[in-house]
mmCIF file of C-alpha atoms in Angstrom:
data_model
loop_
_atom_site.group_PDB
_atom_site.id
_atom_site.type_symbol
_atom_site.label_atom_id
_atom_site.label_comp_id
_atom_site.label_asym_id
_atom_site.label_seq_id
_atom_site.Cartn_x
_atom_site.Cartn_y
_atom_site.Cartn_z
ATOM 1 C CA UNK I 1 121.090 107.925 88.735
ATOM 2 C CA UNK I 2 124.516 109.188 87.075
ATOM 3 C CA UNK I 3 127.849 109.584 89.261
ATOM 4 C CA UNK I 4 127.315 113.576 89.262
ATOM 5 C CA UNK I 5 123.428 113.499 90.269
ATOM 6 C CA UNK I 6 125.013 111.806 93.086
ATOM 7 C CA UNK I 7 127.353 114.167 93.702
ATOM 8 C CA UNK I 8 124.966 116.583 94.760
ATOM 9 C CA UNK I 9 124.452 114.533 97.790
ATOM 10 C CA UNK I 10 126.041 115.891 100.928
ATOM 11 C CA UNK I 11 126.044 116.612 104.569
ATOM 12 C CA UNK I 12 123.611 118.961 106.098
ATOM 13 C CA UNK I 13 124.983 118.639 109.550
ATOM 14 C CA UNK I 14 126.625 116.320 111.880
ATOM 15 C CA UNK I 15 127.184 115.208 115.806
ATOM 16 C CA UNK I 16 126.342 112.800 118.376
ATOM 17 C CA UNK I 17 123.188 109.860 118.181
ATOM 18 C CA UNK I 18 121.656 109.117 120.761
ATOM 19 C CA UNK I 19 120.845 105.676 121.508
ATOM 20 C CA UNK I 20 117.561 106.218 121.592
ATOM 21 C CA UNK I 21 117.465 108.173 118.082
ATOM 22 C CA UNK I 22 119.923 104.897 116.676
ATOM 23 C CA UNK I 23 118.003 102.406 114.161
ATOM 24 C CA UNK I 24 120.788 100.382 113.150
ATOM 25 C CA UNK I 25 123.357 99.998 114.959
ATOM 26 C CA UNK I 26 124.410 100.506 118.764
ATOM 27 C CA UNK I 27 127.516 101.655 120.734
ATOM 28 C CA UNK I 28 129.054 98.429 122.630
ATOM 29 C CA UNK I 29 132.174 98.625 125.362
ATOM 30 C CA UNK I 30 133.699 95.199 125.863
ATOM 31 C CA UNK I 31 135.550 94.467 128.698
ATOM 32 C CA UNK I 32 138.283 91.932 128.421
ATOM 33 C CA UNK I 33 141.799 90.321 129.147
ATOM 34 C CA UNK I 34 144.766 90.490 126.981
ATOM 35 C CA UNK I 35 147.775 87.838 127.150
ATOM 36 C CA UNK I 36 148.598 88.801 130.197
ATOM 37 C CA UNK I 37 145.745 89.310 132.105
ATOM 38 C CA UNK I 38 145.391 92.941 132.166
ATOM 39 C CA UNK I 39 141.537 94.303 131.980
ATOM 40 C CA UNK I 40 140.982 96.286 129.546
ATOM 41 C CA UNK I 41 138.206 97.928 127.220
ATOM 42 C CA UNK I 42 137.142 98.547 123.776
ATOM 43 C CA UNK I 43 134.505 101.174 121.907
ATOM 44 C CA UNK I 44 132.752 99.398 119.357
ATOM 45 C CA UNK I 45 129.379 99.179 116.676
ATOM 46 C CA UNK I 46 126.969 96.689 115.939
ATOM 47 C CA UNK I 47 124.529 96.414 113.140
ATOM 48 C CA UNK I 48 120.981 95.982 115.202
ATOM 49 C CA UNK I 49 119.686 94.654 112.021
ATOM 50 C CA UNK I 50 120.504 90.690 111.570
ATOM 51 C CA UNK I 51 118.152 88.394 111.953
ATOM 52 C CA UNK I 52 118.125 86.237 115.170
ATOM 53 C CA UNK I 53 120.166 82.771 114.568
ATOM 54 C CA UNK I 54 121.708 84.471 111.860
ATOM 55 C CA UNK I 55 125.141 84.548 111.619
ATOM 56 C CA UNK I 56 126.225 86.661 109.157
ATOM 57 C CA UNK I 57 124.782 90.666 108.480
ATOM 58 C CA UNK I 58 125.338 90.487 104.714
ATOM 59 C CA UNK I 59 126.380 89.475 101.271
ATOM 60 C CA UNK I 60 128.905 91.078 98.818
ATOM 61 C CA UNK I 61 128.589 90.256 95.381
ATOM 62 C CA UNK I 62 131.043 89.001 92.874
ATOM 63 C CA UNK I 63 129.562 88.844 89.121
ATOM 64 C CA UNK I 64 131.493 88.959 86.240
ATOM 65 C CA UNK I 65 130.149 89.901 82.816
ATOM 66 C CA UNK I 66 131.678 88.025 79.602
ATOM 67 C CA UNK I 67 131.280 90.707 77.490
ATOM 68 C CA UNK I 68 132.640 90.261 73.821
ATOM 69 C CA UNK I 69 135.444 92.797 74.518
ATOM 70 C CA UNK I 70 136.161 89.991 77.631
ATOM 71 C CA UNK I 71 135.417 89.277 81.143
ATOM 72 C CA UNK I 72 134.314 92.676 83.295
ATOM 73 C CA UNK I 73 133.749 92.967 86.927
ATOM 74 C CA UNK I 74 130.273 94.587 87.675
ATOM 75 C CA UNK I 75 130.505 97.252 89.908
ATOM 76 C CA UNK I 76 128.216 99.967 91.455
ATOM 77 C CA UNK I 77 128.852 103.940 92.322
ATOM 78 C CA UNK I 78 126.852 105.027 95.754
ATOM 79 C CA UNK I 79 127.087 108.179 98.000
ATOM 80 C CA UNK I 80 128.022 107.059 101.198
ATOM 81 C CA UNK I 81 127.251 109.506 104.105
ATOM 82 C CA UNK I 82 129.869 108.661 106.545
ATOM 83 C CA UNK I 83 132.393 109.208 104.295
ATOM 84 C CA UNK I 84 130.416 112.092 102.290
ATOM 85 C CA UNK I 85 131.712 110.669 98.979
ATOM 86 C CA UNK I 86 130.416 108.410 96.211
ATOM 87 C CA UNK I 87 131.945 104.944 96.667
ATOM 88 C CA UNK I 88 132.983 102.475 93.886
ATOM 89 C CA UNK I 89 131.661 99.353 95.346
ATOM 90 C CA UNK I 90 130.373 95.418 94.187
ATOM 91 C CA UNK I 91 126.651 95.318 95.025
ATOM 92 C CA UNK I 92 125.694 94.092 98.569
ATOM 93 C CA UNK I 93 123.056 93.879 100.661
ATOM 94 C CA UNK I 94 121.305 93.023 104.000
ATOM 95 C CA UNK I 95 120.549 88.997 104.417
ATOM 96 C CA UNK I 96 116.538 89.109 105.626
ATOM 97 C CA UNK I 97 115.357 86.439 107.951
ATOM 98 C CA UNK I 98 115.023 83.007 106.728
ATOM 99 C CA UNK I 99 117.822 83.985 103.791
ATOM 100 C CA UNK I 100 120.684 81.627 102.660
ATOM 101 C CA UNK I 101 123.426 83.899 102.026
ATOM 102 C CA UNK I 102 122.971 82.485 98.270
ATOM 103 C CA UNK I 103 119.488 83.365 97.654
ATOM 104 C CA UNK I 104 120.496 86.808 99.213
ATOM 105 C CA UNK I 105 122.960 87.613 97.167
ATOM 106 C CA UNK I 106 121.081 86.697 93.864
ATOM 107 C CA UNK I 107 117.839 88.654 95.171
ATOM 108 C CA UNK I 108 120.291 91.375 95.862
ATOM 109 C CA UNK I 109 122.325 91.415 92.392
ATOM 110 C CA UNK I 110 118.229 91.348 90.728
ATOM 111 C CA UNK I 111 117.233 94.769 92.563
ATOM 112 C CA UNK I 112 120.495 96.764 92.338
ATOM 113 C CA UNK I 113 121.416 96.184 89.119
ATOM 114 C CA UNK I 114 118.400 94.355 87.507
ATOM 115 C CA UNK I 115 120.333 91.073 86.333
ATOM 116 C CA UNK I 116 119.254 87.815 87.037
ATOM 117 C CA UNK I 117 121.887 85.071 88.241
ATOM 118 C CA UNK I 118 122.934 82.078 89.678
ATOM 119 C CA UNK I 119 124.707 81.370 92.901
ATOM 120 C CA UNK I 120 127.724 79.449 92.364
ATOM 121 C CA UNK I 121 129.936 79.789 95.057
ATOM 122 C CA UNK I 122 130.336 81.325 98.746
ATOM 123 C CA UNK I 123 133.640 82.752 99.934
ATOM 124 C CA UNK I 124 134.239 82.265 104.483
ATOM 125 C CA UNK I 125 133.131 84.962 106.738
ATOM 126 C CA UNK I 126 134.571 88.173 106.413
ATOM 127 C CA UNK I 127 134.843 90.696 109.040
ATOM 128 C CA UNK I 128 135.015 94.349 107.180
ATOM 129 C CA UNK I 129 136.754 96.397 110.064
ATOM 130 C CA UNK I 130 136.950 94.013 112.972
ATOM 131 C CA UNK I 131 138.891 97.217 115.667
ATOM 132 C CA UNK I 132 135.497 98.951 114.702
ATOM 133 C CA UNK I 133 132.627 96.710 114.115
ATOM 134 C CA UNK I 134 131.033 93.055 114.030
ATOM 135 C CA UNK I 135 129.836 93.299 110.736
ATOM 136 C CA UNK I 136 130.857 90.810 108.651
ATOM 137 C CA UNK I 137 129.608 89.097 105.224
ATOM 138 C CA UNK I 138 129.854 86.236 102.792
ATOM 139 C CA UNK I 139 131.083 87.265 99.464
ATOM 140 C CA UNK I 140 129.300 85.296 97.172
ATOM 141 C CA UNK I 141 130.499 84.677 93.104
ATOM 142 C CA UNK I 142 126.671 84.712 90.962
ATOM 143 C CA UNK I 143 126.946 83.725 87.191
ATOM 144 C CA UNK I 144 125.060 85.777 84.936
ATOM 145 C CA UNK I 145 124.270 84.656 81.221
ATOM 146 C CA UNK I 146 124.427 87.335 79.123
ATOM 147 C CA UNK I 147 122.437 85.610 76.601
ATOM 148 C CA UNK I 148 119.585 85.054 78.553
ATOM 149 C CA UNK I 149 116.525 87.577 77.333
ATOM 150 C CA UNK I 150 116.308 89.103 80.909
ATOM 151 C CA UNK I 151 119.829 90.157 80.933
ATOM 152 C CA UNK I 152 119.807 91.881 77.634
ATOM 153 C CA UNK I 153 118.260 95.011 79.360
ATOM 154 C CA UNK I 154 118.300 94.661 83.035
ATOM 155 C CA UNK I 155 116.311 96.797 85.281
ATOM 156 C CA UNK I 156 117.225 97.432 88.551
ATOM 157 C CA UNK I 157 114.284 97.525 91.457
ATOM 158 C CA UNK I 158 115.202 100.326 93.542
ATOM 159 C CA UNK I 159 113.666 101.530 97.220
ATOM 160 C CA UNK I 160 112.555 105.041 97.478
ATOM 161 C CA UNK I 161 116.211 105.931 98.946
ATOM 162 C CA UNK I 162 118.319 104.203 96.998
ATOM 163 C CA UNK I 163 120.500 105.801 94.374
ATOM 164 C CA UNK I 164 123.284 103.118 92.727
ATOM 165 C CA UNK I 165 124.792 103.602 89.160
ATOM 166 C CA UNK I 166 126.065 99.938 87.986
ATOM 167 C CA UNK I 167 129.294 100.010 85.609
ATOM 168 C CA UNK I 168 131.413 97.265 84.424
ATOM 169 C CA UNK I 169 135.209 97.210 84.394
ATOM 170 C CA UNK I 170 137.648 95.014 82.682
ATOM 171 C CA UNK I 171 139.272 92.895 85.169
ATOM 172 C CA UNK I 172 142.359 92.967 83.108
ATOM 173 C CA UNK I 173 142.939 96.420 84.460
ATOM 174 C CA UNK I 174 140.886 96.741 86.901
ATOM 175 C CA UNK I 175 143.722 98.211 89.621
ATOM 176 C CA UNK I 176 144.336 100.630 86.947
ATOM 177 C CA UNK I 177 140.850 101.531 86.587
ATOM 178 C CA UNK I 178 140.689 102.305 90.539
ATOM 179 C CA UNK I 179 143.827 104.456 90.458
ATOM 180 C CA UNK I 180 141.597 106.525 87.798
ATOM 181 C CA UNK I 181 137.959 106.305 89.677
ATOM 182 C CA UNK I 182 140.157 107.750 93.261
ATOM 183 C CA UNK I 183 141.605 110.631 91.080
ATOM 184 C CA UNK I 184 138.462 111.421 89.612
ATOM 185 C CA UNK I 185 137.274 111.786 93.394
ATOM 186 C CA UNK I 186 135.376 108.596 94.172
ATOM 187 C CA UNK I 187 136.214 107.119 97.225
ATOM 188 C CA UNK I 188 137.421 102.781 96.504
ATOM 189 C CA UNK I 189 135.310 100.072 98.572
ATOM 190 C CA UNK I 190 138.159 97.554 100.294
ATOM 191 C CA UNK I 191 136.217 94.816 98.597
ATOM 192 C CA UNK I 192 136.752 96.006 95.293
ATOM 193 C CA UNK I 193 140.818 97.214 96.154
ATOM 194 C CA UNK I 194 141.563 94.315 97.559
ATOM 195 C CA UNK I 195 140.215 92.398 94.817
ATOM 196 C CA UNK I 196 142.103 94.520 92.651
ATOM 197 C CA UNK I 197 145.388 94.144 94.517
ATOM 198 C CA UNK I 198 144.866 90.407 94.290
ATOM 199 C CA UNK I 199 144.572 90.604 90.702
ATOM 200 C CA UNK I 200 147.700 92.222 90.609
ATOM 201 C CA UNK I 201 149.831 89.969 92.893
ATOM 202 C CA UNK I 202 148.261 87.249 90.704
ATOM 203 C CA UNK I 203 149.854 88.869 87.575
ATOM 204 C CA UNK I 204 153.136 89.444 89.387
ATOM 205 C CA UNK I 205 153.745 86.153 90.882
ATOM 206 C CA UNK I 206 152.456 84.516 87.883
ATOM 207 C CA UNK I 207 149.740 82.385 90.024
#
């Protein structure tokens, strides 16, 4: 689905869930003690959806595509509700009971954006908004070859309610690319800015 078909996505109406209406996630107050003993509290989410022993929620994915014109980040363009926006984003998923974070990430890669890959390395735990939420993920780099048949025309397998767009941009200017993608009025997943940003430290410091 193109970038503008998913444009056409957007709110209806919002307010309060009820726990009872929530599938995913839950409400949590924590009570604790800071360094100096005071009690306090914090609001919080949690995902309701990882599996038991588990100790991770997800998997980001990190695939780059050596492309003749040189190396290009695949990326993905989904409307994201809380935001009511479409978000430039690698693809991701849910890990599903009995998972390594490895095979998730390359079943994941094979039904958002059809390619088939290998696993070849797994970044720590990373906490995406850690004053908000638990959720966390392993970001995890899978290899594609290009000149394997399967990856000459890859087919994504999307659910029912999934609408994703996959794009590829160079890394070479990738932050550039994201200061164009936020003026064109998509919103910029921290995943793929702070890759970006790292990118460009890299090229400043001359790592």
């Amino acid at each position: 689905m193109s970038a503008p078909t998913q444009a056409k996505s957007k709110h209806i109406s919002k307010g309060p869930l009820e726990s009872s209406e929530a599938r995913w996630t839950r409400l949590v107050k924590t009570t604790y003690t800071d360094p100096l003993g005071v009690e306090r509290t914090w609001e919080s989410a949690e995902r309701t959806t990882r599996p038991a022993n588990c100790p991770i929620d997800g998997v980001g994915i990190c695939t780059i595509l050596n492309k003749s014109t040189g190396p290009e980040l695949l990326l993905q363009k989904q409307y994201r509700p809380p935001i009511d926006q479409v978000v430039i984003e690698v693809p991701a998923g849910l890990i599903d009971a009995g998972e390594t974070v490895e095979q998730c990430a390359v079943r994941e890669l094979k039904e958002e954006a059809g390619y088939v890959g290998v696993a070849v390395e797994t970044s720590p735990v990373m906490f995406n908004d850690p004053g908000m939420c638990n959720t966390n993920l392993n970001m995890v780099h899978v290899r594609v070859d290009m000149s394997l048949p399967e990856n000459q025309n890859p087919k994504p397998e999307l659910e029912d309610n999934e609408f994703i767009e996959c794009f590829s941009v160079p890394l070479a200017s990738l932050f550039e690319q994201m200061k164009k993608l936020e003026e064109e009025g998509y919103a910029i997943d921290a995943r793929v800015g702070t890759l970006a940003e790292g990118i460009e430290l890299a090229k400043k410091w001359k790592l």
